[in-house]
Amino acid sequence: MTWSPTSWRERPAVQQPDWPDEGAFEQVQKQLSTLPPLVFAGEARLLTSALADVAAGEAFLLQAGDCAESFRDFSADNIRDKLRVILQMAVVLTYGAGVPVVKVGRIAGQFAKPRSSPTERVGDLELPSFRGHMVNDDLPDAASRIPDPERLIASYHQAASTLNLVRAFTKGGFADLSHVHAWNQEFVASSNEGRRYEAIAAEIDRALRFMRACGINLGAEQQLHQVDFWTSHEALILGYEEALTRQDSLTGDWYDCSAHLLWIGERTRQIDGAHMEFLAGVKNPIGCKIGPTATPEEVLEYCERLNPARVPGRLTFISRMGHEAVGDHLPALVRAVRDAGHPVVWVCDPMHGNTFSSPSGRKTRHFDHVLAEIREFFAVHAAEGTWPGGVHIELTGDDVTECLGGAEEVFEDQLGARYTTMCDPRLNARQSIDLAFRVAELLREG
Ligand code: PEP
Ligand code: CO
């Protein structure tokens, strides 16, 4: 069978919504396929080459953002705040560990969620599960949960304006290294992590002054004034991804132009499934989540299927085992890939294997478990002689109380104070920066 943007339709596609009106869904796909691409093929190629440096052990990947972006919390402030906490983390990692950091957001398209169960309990109600704002609404009533294909169009437009702002922030002055202090939000600045961050920012200022004093024309050094920031999301709703897939006029290759990097989720990584088929044929850099049930044979099949030409930077494995399982399950997988000579990037998602329900019934994660999984991930790579290529984090720039622990500890009885996520619990800005310091230490030790 030869690949085409529609060949996934011959395969079983799990996690697709039951659209009440298939005709309306098809109309929406037609409309999407006439709209401009959100990203360009050349940009996807640049990200592949940046990730090739990660695969070679010469750079570190920071992939971070919301679990699910919201149609409701859509504002310039929200995007700016998320961006600045990611930039802060990147500064801490770059300065603290001395490695280049490839920055990828779960942003500008992260609107669709896979669910373990078709229904969920909200209070006394049993409702169809919320599947992300690309599909239905999170409000707790049956009508809101009906899938509406018009949401695909709304997702496209929100992704376009988000990306526009991300490009403006990262290329138009906000991300200039001379503004490192301005990225520290007030509620962070007063904390321990905030003060540690300020110390780094002050050293960066000093270094910049030193270079200027040496006669270096800092104005001419573009890297000091702009940041490359890439977008990513889970390629879940295949009709949407197909409609945004375009043939590159320069190379003739197909690219999914909805984001720079697309990933396959833990629930959709069936080797003969539709998601694998679709992503095997687009040339973007691809991620694949790897949970604790994955076998070495499966992981090698993913390598062959998604990256038969063994292009460095093409394939990133996002390990999400849980802090208790990672030490048992990850080594055999890393070893198998290493011995087969596949040039993959290994990234640790310490979020999705560490979710539990608090006594109050809220989904949460503990900072200590998050950190424990990252530590163990680093230890496995140290033992196998491979490079712990990065981290994949769910966070927000807001002062939320969704994850427990951290240096300014969030306690169980505080979870309700500012619990605003529509989906998984996210680290707040303080916890995120705290984590970046810990990861920088691990990188330095390695
Ligand atoms: C996610 O990244 O939000 C997610 C659903 O992850 P996973 O597929 O690893 O469960
Ligand atoms: Co999530």
mmCIF file of N, CA and C and ligand atoms in Angstrom, residues 67 106 113 352 365 394 424, ligand 2:
data_model
loop_
_atom_site.group_PDB
_atom_site.id
_atom_site.type_symbol
_atom_site.label_atom_id
_atom_site.label_comp_id
_atom_site.label_asym_id
_atom_site.label_seq_id
_atom_site.Cartn_x
_atom_site.Cartn_y
_atom_site.Cartn_z
ATOM 1 N N CYS A 67 -1.934 21.066 29.010
ATOM 2 C CA CYS A 67 -2.467 19.748 28.662
ATOM 3 C C CYS A 67 -3.440 19.932 27.507
ATOM 4 N N ARG A 106 3.715 23.039 23.679
ATOM 5 C CA ARG A 106 2.431 22.362 23.460
ATOM 6 C C ARG A 106 1.456 23.521 23.293
ATOM 7 N N LYS A 113 -8.180 15.903 22.978
ATOM 8 C CA LYS A 113 -7.728 15.002 24.046
ATOM 9 C C LYS A 113 -8.232 13.573 23.833
ATOM 10 N N HIS A 352 2.422 12.231 32.775
ATOM 11 C CA HIS A 352 1.259 11.382 32.519
ATOM 12 C C HIS A 352 1.272 10.026 33.197
ATOM 13 N N ARG A 365 -0.837 15.737 40.604
ATOM 14 C CA ARG A 365 0.469 15.101 40.498
ATOM 15 C C ARG A 365 1.324 15.695 41.586
ATOM 16 N N GLU A 394 3.756 19.523 31.375
ATOM 17 C CA GLU A 394 2.496 20.275 31.324
ATOM 18 C C GLU A 394 2.560 21.392 32.361
ATOM 19 N N ASP A 424 -5.582 17.809 32.468
ATOM 20 C CA ASP A 424 -4.623 17.339 33.464
ATOM 21 C C ASP A 424 -4.073 18.492 34.305
HETATM 22 CO CO CO B 2 -2.122 15.766 29.632
#
